[in-house]
mmCIF file of C-alpha atoms in Angstrom:
data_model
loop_
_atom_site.group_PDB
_atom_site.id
_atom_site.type_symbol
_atom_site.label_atom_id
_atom_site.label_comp_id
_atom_site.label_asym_id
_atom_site.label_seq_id
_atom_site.Cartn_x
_atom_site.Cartn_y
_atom_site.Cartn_z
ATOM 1 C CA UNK N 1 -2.711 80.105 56.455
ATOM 2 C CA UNK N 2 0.113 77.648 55.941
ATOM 3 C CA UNK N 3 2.577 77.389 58.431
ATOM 4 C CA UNK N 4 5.195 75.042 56.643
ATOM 5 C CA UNK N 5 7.933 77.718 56.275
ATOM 6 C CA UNK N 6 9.217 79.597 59.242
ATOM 7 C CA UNK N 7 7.516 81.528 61.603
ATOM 8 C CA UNK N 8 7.691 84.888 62.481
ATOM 9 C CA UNK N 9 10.565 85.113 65.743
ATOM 10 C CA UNK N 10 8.871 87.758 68.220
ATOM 11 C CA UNK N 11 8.594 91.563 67.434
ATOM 12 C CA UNK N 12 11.345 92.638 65.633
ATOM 13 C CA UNK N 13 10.338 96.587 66.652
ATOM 14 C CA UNK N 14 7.430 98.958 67.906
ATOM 15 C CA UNK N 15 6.855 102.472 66.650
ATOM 16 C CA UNK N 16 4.917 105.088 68.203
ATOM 17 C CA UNK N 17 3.717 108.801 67.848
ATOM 18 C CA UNK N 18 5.250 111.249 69.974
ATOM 19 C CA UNK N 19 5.500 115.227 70.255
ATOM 20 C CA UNK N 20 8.391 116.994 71.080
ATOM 21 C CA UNK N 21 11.491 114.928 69.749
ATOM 22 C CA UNK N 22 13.904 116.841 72.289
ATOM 23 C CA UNK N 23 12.189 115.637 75.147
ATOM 24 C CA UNK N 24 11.780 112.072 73.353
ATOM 25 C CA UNK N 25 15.242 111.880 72.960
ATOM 26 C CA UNK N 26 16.267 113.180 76.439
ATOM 27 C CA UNK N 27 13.357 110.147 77.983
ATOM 28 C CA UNK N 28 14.398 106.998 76.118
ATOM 29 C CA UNK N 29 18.051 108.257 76.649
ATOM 30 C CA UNK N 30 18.852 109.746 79.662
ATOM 31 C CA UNK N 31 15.905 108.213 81.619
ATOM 32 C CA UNK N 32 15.332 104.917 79.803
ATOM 33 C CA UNK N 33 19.545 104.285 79.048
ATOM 34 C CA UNK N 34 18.934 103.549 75.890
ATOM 35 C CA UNK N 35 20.910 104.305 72.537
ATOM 36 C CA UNK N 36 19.876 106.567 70.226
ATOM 37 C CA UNK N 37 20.779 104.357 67.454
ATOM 38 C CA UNK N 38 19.461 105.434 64.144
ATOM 39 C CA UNK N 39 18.724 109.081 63.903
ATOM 40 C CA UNK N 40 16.298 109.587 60.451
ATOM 41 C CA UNK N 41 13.401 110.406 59.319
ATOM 42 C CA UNK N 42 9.479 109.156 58.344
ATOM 43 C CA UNK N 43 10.144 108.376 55.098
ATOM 44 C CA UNK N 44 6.342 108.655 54.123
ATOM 45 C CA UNK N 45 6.777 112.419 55.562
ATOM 46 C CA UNK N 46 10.111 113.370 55.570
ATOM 47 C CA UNK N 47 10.278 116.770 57.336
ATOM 48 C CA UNK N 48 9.527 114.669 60.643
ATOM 49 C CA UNK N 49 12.284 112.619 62.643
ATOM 50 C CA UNK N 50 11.958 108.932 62.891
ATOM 51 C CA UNK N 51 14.403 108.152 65.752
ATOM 52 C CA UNK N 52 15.385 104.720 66.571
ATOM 53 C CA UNK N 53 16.621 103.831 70.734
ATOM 54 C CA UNK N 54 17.489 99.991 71.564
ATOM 55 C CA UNK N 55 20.764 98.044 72.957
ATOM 56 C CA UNK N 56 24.411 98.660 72.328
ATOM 57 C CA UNK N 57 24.384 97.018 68.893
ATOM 58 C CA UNK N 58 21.071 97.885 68.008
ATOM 59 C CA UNK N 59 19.855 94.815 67.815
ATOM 60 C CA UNK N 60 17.013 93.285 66.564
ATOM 61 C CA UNK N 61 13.791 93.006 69.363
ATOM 62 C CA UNK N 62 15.480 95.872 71.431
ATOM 63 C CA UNK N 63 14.454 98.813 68.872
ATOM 64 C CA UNK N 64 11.745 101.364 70.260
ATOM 65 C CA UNK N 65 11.218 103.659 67.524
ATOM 66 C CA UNK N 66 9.179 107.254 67.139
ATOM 67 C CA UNK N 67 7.669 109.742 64.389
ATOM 68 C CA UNK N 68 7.902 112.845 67.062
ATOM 69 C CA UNK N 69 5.556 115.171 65.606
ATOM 70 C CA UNK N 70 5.655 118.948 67.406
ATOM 71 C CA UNK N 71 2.234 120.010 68.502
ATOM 72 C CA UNK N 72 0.856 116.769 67.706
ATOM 73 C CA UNK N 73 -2.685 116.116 68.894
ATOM 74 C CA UNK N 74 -2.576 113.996 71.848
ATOM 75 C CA UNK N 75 -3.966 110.343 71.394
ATOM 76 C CA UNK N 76 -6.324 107.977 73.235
ATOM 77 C CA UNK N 77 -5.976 104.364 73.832
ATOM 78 C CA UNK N 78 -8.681 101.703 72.803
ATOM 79 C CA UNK N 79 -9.987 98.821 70.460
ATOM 80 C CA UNK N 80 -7.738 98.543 67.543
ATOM 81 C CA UNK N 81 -4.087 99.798 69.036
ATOM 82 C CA UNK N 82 -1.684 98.707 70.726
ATOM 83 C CA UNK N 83 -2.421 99.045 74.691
ATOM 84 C CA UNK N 84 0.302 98.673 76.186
ATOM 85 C CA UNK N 85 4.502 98.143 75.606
ATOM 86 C CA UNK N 86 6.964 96.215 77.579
ATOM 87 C CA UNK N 87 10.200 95.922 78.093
ATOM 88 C CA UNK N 88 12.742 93.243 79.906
ATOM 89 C CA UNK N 89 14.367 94.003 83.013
ATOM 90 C CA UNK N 90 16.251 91.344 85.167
ATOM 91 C CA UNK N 91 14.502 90.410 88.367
ATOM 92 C CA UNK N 92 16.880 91.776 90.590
ATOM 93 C CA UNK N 93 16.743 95.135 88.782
ATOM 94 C CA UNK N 94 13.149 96.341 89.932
ATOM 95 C CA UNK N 95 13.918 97.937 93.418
ATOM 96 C CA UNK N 96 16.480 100.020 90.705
ATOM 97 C CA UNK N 97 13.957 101.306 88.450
ATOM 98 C CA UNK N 98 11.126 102.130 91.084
ATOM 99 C CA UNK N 99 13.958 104.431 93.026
ATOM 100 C CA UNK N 100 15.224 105.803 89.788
ATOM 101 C CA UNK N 101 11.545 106.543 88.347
ATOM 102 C CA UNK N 102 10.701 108.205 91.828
ATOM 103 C CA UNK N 103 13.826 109.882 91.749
ATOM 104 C CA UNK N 104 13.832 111.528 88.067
ATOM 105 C CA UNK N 105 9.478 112.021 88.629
ATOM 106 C CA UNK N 106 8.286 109.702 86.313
ATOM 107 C CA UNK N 107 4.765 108.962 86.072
ATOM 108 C CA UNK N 108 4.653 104.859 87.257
ATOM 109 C CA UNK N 109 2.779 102.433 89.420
ATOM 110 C CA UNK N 110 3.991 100.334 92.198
ATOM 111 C CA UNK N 111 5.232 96.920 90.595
ATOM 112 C CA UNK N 112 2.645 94.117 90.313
ATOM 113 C CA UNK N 113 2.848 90.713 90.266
ATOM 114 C CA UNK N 114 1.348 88.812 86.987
ATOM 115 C CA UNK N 115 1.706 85.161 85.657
ATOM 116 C CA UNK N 116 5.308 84.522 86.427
ATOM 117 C CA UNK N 117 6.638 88.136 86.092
ATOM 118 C CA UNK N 118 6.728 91.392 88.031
ATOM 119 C CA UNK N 119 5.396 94.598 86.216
ATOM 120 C CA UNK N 120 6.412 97.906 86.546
ATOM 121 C CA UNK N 121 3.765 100.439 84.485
ATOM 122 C CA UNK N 122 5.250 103.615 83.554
ATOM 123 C CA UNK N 123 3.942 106.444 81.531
ATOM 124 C CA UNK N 124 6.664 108.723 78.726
ATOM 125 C CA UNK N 125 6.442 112.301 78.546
ATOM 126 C CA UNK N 126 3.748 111.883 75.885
ATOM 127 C CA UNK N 127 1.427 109.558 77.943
ATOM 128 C CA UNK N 128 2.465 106.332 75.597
ATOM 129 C CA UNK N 129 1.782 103.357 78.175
ATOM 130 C CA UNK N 130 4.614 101.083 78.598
ATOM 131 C CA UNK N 131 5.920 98.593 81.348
ATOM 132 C CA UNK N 132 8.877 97.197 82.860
ATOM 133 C CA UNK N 133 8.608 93.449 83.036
ATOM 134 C CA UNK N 134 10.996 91.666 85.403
ATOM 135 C CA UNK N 135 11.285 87.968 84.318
ATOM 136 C CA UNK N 136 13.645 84.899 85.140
ATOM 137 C CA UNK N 137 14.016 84.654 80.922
ATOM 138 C CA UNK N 138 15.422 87.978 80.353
ATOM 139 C CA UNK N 139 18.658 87.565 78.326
ATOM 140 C CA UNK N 140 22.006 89.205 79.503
ATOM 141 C CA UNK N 141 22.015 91.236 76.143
ATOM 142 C CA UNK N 142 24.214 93.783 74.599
ATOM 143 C CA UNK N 143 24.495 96.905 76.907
ATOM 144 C CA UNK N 144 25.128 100.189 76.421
ATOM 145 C CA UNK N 145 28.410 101.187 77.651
ATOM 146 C CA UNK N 146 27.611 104.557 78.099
ATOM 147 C CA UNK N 147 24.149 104.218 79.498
ATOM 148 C CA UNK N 148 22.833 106.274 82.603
ATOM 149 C CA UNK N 149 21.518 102.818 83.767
ATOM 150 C CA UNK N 150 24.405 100.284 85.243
ATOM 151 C CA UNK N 151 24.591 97.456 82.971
ATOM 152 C CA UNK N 152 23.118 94.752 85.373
ATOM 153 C CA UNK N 153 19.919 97.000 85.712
ATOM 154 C CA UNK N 154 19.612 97.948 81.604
ATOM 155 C CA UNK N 155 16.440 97.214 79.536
ATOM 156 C CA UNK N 156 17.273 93.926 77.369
ATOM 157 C CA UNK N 157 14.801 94.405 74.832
ATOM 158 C CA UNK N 158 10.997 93.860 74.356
ATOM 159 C CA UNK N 159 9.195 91.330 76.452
ATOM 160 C CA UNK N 160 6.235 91.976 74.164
ATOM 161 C CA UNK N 161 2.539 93.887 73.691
ATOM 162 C CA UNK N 162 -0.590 94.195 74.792
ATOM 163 C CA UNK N 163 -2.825 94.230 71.948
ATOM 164 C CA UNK N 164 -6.947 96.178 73.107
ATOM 165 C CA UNK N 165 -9.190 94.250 70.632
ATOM 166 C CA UNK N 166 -13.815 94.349 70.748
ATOM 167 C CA UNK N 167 -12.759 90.191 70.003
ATOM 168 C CA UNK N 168 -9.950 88.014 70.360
ATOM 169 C CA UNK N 169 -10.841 85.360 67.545
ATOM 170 C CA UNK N 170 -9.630 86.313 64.204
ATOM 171 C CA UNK N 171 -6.530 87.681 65.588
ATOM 172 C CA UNK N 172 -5.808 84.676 67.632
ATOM 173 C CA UNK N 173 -6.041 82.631 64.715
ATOM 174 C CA UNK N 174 -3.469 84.972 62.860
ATOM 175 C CA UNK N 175 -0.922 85.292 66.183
ATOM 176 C CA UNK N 176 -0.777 81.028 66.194
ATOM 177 C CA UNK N 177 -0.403 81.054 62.573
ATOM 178 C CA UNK N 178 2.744 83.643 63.135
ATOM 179 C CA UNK N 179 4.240 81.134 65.288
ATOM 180 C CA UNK N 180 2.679 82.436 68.982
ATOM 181 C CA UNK N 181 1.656 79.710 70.887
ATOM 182 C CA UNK N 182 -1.521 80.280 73.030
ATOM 183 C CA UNK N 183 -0.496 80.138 76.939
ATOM 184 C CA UNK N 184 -3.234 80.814 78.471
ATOM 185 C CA UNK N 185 -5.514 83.324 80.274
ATOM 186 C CA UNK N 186 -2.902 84.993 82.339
ATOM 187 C CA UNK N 187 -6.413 86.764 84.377
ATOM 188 C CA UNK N 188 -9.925 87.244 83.744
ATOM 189 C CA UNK N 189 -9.357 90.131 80.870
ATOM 190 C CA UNK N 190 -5.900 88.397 79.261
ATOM 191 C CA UNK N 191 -4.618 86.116 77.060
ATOM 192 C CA UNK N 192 -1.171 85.188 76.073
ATOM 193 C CA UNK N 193 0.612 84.265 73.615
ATOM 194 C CA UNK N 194 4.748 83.067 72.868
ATOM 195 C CA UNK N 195 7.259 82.870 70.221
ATOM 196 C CA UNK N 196 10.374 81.356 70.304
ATOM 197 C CA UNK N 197 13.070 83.393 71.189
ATOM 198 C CA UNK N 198 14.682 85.461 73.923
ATOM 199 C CA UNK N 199 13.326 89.021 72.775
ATOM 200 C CA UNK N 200 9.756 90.370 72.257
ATOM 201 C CA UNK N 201 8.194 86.893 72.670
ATOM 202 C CA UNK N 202 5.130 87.900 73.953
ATOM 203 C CA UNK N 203 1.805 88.958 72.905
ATOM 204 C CA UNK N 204 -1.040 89.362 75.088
ATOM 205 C CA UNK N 205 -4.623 90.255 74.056
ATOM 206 C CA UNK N 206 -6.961 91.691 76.069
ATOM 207 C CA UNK N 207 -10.922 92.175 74.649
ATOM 208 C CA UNK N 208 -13.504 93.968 75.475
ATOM 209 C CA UNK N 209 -16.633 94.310 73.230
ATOM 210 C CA UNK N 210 -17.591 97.442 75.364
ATOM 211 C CA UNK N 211 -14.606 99.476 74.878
ATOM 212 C CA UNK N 212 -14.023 102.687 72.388
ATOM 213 C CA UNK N 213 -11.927 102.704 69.571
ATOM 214 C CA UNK N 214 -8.704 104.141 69.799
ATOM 215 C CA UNK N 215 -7.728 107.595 67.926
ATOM 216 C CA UNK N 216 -4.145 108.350 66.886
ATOM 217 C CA UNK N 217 -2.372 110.547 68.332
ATOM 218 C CA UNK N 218 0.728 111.333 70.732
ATOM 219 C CA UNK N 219 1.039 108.425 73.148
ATOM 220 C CA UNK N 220 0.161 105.756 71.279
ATOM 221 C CA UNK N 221 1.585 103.050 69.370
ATOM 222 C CA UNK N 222 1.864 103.428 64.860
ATOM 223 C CA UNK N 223 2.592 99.830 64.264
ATOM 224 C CA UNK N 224 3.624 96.740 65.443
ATOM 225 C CA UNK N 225 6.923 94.646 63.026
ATOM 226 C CA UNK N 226 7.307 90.994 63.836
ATOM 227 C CA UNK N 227 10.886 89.657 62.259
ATOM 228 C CA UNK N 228 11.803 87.286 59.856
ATOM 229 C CA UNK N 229 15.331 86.400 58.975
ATOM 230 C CA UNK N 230 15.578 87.263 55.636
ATOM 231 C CA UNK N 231 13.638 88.342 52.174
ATOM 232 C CA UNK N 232 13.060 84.791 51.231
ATOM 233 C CA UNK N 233 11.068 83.792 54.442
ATOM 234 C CA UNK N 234 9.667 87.654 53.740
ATOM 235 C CA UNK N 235 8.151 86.785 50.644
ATOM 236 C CA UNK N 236 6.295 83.278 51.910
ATOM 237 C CA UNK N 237 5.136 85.447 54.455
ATOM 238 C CA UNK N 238 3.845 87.860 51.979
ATOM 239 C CA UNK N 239 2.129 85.322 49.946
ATOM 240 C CA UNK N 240 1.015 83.387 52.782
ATOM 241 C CA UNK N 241 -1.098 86.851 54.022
ATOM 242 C CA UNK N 242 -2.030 87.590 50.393
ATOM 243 C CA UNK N 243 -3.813 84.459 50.568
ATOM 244 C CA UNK N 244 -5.875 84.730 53.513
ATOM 245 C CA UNK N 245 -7.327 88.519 51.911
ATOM 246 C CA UNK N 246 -5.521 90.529 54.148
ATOM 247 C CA UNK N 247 -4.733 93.664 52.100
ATOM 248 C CA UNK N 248 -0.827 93.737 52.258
ATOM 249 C CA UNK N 249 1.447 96.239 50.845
ATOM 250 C CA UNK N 250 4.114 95.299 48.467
ATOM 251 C CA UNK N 251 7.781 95.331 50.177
ATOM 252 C CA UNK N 252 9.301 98.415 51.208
ATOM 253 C CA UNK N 253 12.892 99.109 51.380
ATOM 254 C CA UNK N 254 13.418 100.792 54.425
ATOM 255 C CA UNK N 255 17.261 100.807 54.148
ATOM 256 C CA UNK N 256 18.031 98.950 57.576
ATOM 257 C CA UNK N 257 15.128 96.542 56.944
ATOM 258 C CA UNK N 258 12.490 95.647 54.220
ATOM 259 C CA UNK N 259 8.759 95.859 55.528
ATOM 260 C CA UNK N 260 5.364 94.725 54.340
ATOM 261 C CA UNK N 261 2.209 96.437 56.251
ATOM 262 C CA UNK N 262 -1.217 95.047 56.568
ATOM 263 C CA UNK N 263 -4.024 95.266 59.358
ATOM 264 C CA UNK N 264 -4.777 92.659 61.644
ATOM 265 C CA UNK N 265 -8.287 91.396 61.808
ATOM 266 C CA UNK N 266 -8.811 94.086 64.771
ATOM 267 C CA UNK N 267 -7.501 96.648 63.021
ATOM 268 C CA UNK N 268 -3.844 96.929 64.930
ATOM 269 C CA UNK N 269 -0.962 97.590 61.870
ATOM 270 C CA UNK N 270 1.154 94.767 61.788
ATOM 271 C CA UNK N 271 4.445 94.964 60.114
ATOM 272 C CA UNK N 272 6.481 92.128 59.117
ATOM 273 C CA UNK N 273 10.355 93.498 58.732
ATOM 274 C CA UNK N 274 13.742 91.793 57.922
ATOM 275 C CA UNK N 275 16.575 91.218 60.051
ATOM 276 C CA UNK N 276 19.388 92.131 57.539
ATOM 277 C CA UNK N 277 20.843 94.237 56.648
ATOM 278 C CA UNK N 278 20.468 96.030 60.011
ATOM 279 C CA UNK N 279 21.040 99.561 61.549
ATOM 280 C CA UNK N 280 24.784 99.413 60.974
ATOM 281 C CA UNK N 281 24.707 98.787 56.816
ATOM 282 C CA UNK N 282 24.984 103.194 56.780
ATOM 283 C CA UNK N 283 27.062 103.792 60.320
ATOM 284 C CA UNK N 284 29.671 102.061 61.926
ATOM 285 C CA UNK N 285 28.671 100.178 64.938
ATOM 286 C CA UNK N 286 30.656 103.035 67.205
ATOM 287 C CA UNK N 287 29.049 105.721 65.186
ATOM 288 C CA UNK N 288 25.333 104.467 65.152
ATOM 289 C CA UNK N 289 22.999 107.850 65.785
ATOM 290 C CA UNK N 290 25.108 110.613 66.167
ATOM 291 C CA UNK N 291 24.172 111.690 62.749
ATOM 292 C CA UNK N 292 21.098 112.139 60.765
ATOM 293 C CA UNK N 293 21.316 109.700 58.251
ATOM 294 C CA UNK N 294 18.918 109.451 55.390
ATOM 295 C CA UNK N 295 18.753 105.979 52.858
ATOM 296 C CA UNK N 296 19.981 107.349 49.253
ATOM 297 C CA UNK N 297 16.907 108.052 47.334
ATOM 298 C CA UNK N 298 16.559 110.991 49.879
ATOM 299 C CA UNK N 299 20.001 112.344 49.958
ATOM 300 C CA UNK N 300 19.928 114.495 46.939
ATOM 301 C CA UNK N 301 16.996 116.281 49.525
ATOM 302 C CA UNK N 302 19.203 116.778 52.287
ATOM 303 C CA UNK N 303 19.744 120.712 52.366
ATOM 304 C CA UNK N 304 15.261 120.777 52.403
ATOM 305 C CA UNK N 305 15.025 117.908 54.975
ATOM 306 C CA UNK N 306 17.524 119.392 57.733
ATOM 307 C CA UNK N 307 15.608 122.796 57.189
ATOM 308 C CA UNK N 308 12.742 121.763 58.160
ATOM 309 C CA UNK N 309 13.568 119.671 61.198
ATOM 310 C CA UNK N 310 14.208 121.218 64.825
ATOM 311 C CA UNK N 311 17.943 120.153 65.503
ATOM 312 C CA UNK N 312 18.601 117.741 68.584
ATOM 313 C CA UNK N 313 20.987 117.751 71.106
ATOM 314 C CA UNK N 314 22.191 114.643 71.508
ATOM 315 C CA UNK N 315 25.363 115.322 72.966
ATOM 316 C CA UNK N 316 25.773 112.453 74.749
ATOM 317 C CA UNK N 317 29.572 111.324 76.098
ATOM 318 C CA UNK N 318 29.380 108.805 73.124
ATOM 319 C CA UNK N 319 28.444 111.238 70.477
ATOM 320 C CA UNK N 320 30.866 113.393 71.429
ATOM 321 C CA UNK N 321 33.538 110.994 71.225
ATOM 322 C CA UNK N 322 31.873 110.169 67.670
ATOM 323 C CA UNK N 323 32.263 113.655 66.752
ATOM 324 C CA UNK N 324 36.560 113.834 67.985
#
């Protein structure tokens, strides 16, 4: 694969399956402090939510997304997903977060050291394994102003993923080719990997040929979406993939960003998305997911769509100034 345009800058967002979207939305936001800022849905099955949390502007590398699915079968981890989720927390902000977790009875671990970082593993309500990474490189970011969580201690965005592959090779060759520079083996079981830039800038692999594959479910991670600036660096990306066999779709306008899919050698579903025109090209900035928004080639199915979705409270202080 050619590398002579630009490279991909660090995950541009992570979507995973969840079950109950109430008690998704009550998690990332009330427990988590972050926005709710796109509230949609699945546009390959619309009578499910798609619901988008990240920073106070929603930007890009901050955006944890979810297809909530009630009843959903629960998922298991393995070869072929996504293991494991983190997100950026200042240094100083860890004794924070292990009080809060043990005060609001979330399922976590004692932090850890690893390579240059301290790790916090937590669990969600739906069992989707995630992490709080406390690292010197953590950006000051956009925070929330009305976030549960006092600015200094906010999540700034993705520090990266863990990627559970039977072999590392293939996809190493495609993660250096995407602009992630090999590190190193942080331990015996993991590799690393960095992009430039201050968001989602890692990628660690970890192999084992011994290990199950994963099966879809609640509590795991859908896809991965690396970012590129814009649909011209989209498209040499496109061709670039088309060229090495990988079977990619054509682009997909998904309103706030365009999207090609493919699978990565170890069967993980990449996404590579756009930056523009971003979350706020349907909401104001103030405004961003207090309503359920759909992209225009659904509106004309709105009346079917909101009957078949459980309504959310959401009423959050700033939706409720949103709604005055």
């Amino acid at each position: 694969m050619t590398s002579d345009f630009e490279p991909t800058g660090g995950i541009h967002h992570v979507t995973a399956l969840a079950s109950d979207p109430q008690r998704n939305v009550d998690f990332y936001t009330e427990t988590l402090g972050l926005r709710l800022v796109k509230q949609s849905v699945n546009q390959d099955e619309v009578h499910t939510y798609h619901l988008f949390y990240g920073d106070g502007n929603g930007s890009t590398g901050t955006s944890m997304t979810f297809f909530p699915i009630e009843h959903a079968r629960q998922g298991r981890v393995g070869s072929g997903q996504v293991q494991t989720t983190s997100f950026l927390i200042d240094p100083d902000a860890v004794e924070f977060w292990v009080e809060r977790f043990s005060a609001l009875g979330v399922d976590y671990a004692e932090p850890e050291p690893r390579a240059d970082e301290t790790v916090i593993p937590f669990r969600d309500p739906d069992g989707l394994q995630l992490e709080l990474v406390a690292h010197p490189d953590a950006p000051a970011g956009n925070p929330w102003e009305h976030s549960p969580v006092p600015e200094a201690h906010q999540i700034r965005g993705f520090f990266g993923v863990t990627l559970a592959l039977h072999t590392a090779g293939p996809t190493t060759d495609l993660l250096e080719a995407m602009g992630y520079a090999r590190v190193g083996d942080v331990d015996a079981a993991r590799t690393r990997f960095r992009a430039d830039g201050d968001l989602g800038f890692v990628v660690d692999i970890v192999a084992d040929e011994q290990r199950g594959r994963g099966v879809p479910g609640a509590g795991t991670v859908h896809h991965v979406a690396f970012r590129v600036p814009d649909d011209e660096v989209h498209e040499q990306w496109r061709k670039a993939l088309v060229a090495r066999n990988l079977n990619v779709t054509d682009v997909i306008d998904r309103k706030w960003f365009h999207s090609i899919y493919f699978r990565e050698p170890g069967g993980i579903l990449f996404e590579i998305a756009t930056e523009n025109p971003g979350y706020t090209v349907d909401e104001e900035l103030d405004a961003l997911g207090t309503h359920l928004v759909l992209p225009e080639w659904l509106e004309g199915r709105r009346s079917e769509i909101e009957s078949k979705l459980t309504p959310l409270d959401i009423s959050s202080p700033a939706t409720m100034e949103a709604d005055q």
